[in-house]
mmCIF file of C-alpha atoms in Angstrom:
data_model
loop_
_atom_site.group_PDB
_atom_site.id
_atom_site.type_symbol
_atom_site.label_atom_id
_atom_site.label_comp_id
_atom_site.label_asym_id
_atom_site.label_seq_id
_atom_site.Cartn_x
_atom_site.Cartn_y
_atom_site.Cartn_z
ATOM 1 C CA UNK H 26 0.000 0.000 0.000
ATOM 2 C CA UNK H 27 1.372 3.432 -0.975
ATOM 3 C CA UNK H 28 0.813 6.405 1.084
ATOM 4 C CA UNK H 29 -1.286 7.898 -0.623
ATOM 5 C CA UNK H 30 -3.739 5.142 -0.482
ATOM 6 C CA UNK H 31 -3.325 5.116 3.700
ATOM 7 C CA UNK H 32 -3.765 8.703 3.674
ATOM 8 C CA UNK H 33 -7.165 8.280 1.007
ATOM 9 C CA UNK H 34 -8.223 5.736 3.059
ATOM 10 C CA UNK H 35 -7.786 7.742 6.757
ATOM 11 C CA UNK H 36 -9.037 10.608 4.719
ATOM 12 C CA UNK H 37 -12.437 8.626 3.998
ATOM 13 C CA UNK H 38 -13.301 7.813 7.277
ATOM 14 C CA UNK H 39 -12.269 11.279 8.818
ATOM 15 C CA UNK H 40 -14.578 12.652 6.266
ATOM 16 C CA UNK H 41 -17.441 10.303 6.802
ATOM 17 C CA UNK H 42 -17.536 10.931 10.521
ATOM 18 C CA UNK H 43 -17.238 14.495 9.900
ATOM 19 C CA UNK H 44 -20.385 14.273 7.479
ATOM 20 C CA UNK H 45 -22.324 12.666 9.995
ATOM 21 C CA UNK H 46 -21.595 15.251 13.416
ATOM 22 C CA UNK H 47 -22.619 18.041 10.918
ATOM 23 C CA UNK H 48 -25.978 16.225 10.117
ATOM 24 C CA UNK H 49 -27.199 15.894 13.536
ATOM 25 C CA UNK H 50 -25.768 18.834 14.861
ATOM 26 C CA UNK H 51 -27.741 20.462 12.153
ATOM 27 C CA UNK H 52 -30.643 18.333 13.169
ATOM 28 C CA UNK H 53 -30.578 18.942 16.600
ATOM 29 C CA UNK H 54 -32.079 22.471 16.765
ATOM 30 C CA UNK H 55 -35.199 20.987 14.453
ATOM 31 C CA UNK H 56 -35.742 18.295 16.580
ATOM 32 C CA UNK H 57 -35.975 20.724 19.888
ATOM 33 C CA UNK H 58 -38.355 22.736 17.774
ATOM 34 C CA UNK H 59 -40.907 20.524 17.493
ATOM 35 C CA UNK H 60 -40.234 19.341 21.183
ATOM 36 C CA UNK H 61 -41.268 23.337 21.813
ATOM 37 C CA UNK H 62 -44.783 23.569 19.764
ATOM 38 C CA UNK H 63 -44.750 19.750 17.812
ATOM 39 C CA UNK H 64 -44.792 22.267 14.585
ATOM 40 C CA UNK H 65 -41.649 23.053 12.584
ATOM 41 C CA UNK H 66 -42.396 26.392 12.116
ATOM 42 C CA UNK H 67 -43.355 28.061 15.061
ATOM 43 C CA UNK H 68 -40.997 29.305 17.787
ATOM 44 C CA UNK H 69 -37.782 28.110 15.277
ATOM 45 C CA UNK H 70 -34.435 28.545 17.476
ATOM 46 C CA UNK H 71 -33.323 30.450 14.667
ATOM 47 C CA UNK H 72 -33.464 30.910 10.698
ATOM 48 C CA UNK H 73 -29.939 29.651 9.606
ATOM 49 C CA UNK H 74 -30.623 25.716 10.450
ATOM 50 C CA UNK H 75 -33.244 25.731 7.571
ATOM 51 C CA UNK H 76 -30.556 26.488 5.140
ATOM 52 C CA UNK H 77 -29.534 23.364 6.613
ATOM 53 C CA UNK H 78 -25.606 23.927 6.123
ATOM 54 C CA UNK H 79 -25.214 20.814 8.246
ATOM 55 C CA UNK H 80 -27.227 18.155 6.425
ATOM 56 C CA UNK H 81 -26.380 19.615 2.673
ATOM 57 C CA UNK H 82 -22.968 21.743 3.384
ATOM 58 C CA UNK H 83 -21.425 19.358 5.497
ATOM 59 C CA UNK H 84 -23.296 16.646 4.895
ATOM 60 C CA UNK H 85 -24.707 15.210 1.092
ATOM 61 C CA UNK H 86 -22.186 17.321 -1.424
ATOM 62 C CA UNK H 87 -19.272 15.591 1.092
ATOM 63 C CA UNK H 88 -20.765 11.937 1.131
ATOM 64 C CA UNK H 89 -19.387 11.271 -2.855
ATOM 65 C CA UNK H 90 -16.090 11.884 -1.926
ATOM 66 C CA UNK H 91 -16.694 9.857 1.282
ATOM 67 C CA UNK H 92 -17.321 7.461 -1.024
ATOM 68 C CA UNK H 93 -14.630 7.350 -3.695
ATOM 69 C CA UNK H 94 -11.939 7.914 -0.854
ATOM 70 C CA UNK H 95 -12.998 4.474 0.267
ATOM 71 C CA UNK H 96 -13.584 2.884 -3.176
ATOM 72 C CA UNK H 97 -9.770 4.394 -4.018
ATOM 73 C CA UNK H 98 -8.215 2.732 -0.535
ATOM 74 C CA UNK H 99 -5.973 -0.386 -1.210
ATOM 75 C CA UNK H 100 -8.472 -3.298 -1.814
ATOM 76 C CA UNK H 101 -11.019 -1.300 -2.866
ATOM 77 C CA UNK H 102 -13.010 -1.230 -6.204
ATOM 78 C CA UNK H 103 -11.717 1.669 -7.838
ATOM 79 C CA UNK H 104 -8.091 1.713 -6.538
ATOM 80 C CA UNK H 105 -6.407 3.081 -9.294
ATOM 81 C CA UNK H 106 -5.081 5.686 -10.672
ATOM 82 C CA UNK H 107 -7.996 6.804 -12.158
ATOM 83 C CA UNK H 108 -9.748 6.256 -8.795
ATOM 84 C CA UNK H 109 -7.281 8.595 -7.125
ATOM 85 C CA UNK H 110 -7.965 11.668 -9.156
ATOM 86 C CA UNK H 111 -11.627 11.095 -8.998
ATOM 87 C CA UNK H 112 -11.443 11.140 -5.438
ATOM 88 C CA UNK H 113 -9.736 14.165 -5.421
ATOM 89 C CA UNK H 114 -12.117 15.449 -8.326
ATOM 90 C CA UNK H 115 -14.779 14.725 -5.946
ATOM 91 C CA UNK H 116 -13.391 16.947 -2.933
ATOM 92 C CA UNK H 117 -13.953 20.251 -5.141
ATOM 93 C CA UNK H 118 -17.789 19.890 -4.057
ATOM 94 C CA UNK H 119 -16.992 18.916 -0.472
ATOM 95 C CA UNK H 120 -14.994 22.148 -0.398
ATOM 96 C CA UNK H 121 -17.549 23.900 -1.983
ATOM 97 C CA UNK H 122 -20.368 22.645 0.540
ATOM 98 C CA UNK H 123 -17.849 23.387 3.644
ATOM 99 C CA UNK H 124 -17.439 26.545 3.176
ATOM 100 C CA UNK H 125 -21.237 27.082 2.850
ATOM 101 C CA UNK H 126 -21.805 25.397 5.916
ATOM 102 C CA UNK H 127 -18.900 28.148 7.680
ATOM 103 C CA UNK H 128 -20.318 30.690 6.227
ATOM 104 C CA UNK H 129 -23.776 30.060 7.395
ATOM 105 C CA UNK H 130 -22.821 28.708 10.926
ATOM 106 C CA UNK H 131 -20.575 32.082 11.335
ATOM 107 C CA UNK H 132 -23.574 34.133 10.119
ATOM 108 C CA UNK H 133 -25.926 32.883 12.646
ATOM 109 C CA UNK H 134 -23.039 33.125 15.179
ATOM 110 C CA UNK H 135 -23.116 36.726 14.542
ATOM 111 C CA UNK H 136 -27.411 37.198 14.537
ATOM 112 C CA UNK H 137 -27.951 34.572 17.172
ATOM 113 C CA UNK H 138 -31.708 33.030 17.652
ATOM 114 C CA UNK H 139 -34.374 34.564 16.849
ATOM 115 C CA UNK H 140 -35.451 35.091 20.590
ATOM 116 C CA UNK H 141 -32.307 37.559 20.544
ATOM 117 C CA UNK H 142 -32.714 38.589 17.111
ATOM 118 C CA UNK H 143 -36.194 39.190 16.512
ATOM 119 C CA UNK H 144 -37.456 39.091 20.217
ATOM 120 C CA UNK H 145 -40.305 37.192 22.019
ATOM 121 C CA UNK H 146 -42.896 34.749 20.076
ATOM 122 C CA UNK H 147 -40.683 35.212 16.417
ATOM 123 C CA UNK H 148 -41.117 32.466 14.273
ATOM 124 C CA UNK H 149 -39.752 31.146 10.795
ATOM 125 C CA UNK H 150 -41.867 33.956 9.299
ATOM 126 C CA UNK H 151 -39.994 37.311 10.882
ATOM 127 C CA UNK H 152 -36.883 35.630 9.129
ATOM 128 C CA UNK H 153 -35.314 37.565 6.464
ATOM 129 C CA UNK H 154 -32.189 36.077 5.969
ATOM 130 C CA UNK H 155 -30.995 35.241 2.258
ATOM 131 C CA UNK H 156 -27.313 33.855 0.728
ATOM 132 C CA UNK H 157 -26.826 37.427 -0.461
ATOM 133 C CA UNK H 158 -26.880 38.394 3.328
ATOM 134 C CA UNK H 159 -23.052 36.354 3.617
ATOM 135 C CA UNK H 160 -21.417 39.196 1.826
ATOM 136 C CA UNK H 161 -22.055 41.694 4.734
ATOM 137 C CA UNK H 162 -20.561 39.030 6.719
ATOM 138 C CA UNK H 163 -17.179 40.991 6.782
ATOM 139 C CA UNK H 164 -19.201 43.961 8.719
ATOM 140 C CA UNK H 165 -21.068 41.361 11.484
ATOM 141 C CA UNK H 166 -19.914 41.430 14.840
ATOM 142 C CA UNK H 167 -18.867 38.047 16.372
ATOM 143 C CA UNK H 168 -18.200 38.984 19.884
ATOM 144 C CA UNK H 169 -21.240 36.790 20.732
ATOM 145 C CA UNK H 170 -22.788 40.147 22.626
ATOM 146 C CA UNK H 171 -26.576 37.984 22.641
ATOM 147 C CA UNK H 172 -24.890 35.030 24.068
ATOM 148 C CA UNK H 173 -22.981 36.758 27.185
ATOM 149 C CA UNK H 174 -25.436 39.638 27.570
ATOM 150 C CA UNK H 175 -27.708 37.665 29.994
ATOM 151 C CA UNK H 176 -30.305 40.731 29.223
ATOM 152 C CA UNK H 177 -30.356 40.468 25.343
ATOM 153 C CA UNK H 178 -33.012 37.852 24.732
ATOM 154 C CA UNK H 179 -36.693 38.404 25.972
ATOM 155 C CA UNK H 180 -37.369 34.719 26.427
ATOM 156 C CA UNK H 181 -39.836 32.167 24.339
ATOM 157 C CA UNK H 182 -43.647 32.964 24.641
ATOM 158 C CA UNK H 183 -45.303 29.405 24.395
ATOM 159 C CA UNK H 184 -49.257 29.434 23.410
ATOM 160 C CA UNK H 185 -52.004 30.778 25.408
ATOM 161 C CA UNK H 186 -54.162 27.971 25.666
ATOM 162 C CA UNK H 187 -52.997 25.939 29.453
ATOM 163 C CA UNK H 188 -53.588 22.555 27.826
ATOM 164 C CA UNK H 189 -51.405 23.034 24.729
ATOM 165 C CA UNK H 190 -48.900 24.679 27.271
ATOM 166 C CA UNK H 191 -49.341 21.602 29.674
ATOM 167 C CA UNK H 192 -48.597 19.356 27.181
ATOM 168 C CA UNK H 193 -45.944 20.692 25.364
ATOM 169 C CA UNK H 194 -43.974 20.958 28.203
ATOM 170 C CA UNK H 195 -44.710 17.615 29.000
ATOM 171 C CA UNK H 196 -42.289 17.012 25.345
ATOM 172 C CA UNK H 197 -40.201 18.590 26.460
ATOM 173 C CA UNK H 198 -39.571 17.267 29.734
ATOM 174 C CA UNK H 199 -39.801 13.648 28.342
ATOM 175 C CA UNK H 200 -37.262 14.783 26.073
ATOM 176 C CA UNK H 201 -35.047 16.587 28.850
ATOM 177 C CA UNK H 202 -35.076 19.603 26.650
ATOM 178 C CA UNK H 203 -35.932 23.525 28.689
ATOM 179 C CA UNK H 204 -37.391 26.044 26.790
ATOM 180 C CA UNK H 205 -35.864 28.864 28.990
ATOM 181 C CA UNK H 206 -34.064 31.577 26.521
ATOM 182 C CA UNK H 207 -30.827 30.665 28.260
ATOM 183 C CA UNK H 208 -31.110 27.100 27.032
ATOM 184 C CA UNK H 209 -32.062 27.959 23.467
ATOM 185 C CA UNK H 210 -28.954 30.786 23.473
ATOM 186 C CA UNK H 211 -26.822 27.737 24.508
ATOM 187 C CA UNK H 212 -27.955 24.961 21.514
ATOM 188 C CA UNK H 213 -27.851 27.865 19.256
ATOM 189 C CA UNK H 214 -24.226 28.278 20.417
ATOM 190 C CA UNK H 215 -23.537 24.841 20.268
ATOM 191 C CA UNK H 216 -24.933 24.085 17.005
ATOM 192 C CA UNK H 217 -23.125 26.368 14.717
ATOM 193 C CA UNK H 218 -19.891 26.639 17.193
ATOM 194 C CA UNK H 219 -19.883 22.505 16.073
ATOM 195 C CA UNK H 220 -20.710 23.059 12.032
ATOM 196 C CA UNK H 221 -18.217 25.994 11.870
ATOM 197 C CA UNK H 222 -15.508 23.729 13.534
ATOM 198 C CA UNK H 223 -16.731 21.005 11.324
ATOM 199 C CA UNK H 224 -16.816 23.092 7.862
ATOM 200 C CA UNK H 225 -13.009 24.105 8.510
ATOM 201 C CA UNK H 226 -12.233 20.413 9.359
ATOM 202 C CA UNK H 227 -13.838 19.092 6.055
ATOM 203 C CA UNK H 228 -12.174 22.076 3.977
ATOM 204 C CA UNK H 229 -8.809 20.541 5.442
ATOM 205 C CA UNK H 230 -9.053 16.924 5.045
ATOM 206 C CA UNK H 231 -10.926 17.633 1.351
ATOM 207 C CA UNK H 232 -7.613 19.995 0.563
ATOM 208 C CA UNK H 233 -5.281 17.414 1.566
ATOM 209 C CA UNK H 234 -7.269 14.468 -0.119
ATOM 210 C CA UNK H 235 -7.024 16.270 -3.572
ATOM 211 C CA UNK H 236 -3.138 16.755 -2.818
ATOM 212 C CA UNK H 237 -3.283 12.747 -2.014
ATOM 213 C CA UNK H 238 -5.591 11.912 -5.089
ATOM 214 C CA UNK H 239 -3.051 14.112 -7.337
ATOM 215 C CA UNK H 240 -0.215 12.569 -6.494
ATOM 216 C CA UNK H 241 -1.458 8.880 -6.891
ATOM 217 C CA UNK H 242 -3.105 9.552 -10.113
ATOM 218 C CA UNK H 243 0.719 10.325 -10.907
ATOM 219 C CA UNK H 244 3.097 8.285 -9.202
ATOM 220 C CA UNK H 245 0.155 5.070 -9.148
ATOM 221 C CA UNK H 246 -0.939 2.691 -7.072
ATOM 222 C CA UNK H 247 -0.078 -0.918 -5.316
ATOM 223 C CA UNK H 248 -2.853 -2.483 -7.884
ATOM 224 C CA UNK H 249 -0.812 -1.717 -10.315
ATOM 225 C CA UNK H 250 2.134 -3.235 -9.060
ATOM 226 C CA UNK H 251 0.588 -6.064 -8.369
ATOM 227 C CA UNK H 252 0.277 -6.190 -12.445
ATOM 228 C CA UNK H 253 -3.645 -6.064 -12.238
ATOM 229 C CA UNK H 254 -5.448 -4.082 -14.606
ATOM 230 C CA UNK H 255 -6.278 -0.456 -13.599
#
């Protein structure tokens, strides 16, 4: 086995478990939203998870080079060298989807939920967020003022009616999830703290895989000394 192939092949798996921690971290603020109202679109944490940078950013556009990394490892079915440079073809989307999963995750960083952004009772509808908001994210502050500022965020106004109240919180204590703004500051915080770190991560490994791919597309691989076919 040639380097290159270990490295494709440690490359694979980092990737795939990467892929997979920026799915449910992305998933993890929808599933405490419908713990809050059991309705998607009411009382959201915040607008940036439905752009889901997770599940597509981090997650689908990296799962074909997941893919060929492991089909391009020694024993696999396209280790050769025209599996190498596809798996390093295959990292330009990874790349691409990485850096759209940063650039989303720092965004909301910046805005914070919508409790903090848009105040009490906000949902999915008082968000006005749109890809062309990314280029003013040069100007955005990051010093996480909402998050520290114990006084930014109004809290989360749950419906009126005491029996949709009673049970909803009934979810939510099943699920061991509170609905206090302090709580919903911190999975906000959590949640794109974790995709940022993984976007950079995947932009890394996806870098050095097409370095890895390159080179064995050149120099070959140990199926080909083995005199099989490529």
């Amino acid at each position: 086995m040639t380097c290159c192939e270990g490295f494709t092949s440690c490359n694979g798996f980092f990737l795939m478990a990467l892929s997979i921690l920026a799915i449910c971290l992305n998933l993890l603020p929808l599933v405490i939203n419908y713990a809050m109202d059991s309705n998607l679109f009411v009382n959201a944490i915040s607008c940036y998870e439905w752009w889901l940078p997770g599940v597509i950013g981090g997650g689908i556009l990296v799962l074909p080079a997941v893919a060929m990394s492991l089909a391009a490892k020694k024993g696999g079915s396209c280790n050769s060298r025209t599996g190498m440079l596809m798996s390093a073809v295959l990292c330009l989307p990874s790349i691409i989807g990485a850096i759209y999963c940063v650039l989303i995750s720092l965004y909301a960083l910046g805005k914070g939920p919508l409790i903090c952004e848009k105040g009490s009772g906000a949902s999915l509808s008082s968000c006005d967020f749109t890809i062309s908001n990314i280029s003013s994210l040069a100007n955005l502050n990051l010093n996480l003022d909402w998050y520290l500022n114990n006084g930014s965020c109004d809290g989360v106004s749950l419906p009126p009616d005491s029996e949709t109240n009673s049970s909803l919180l009934n979810l939510a204590e099943n699920l061991n999830i509170d609905l206090d703004a302090a709580n919903l500051k911190n999975y906000h915080l959590v949640t794109f703290v974790g995709l940022s770190v993984i976007g950079l991560l995947e932009i890394i490994v996806s870098a050095l895989q097409i370095v890895a791919g390159a080179f064995g597309c050149l120099c070959g691989t140990s199926k080909r000394r083995r005199g099989q076919p490529m």
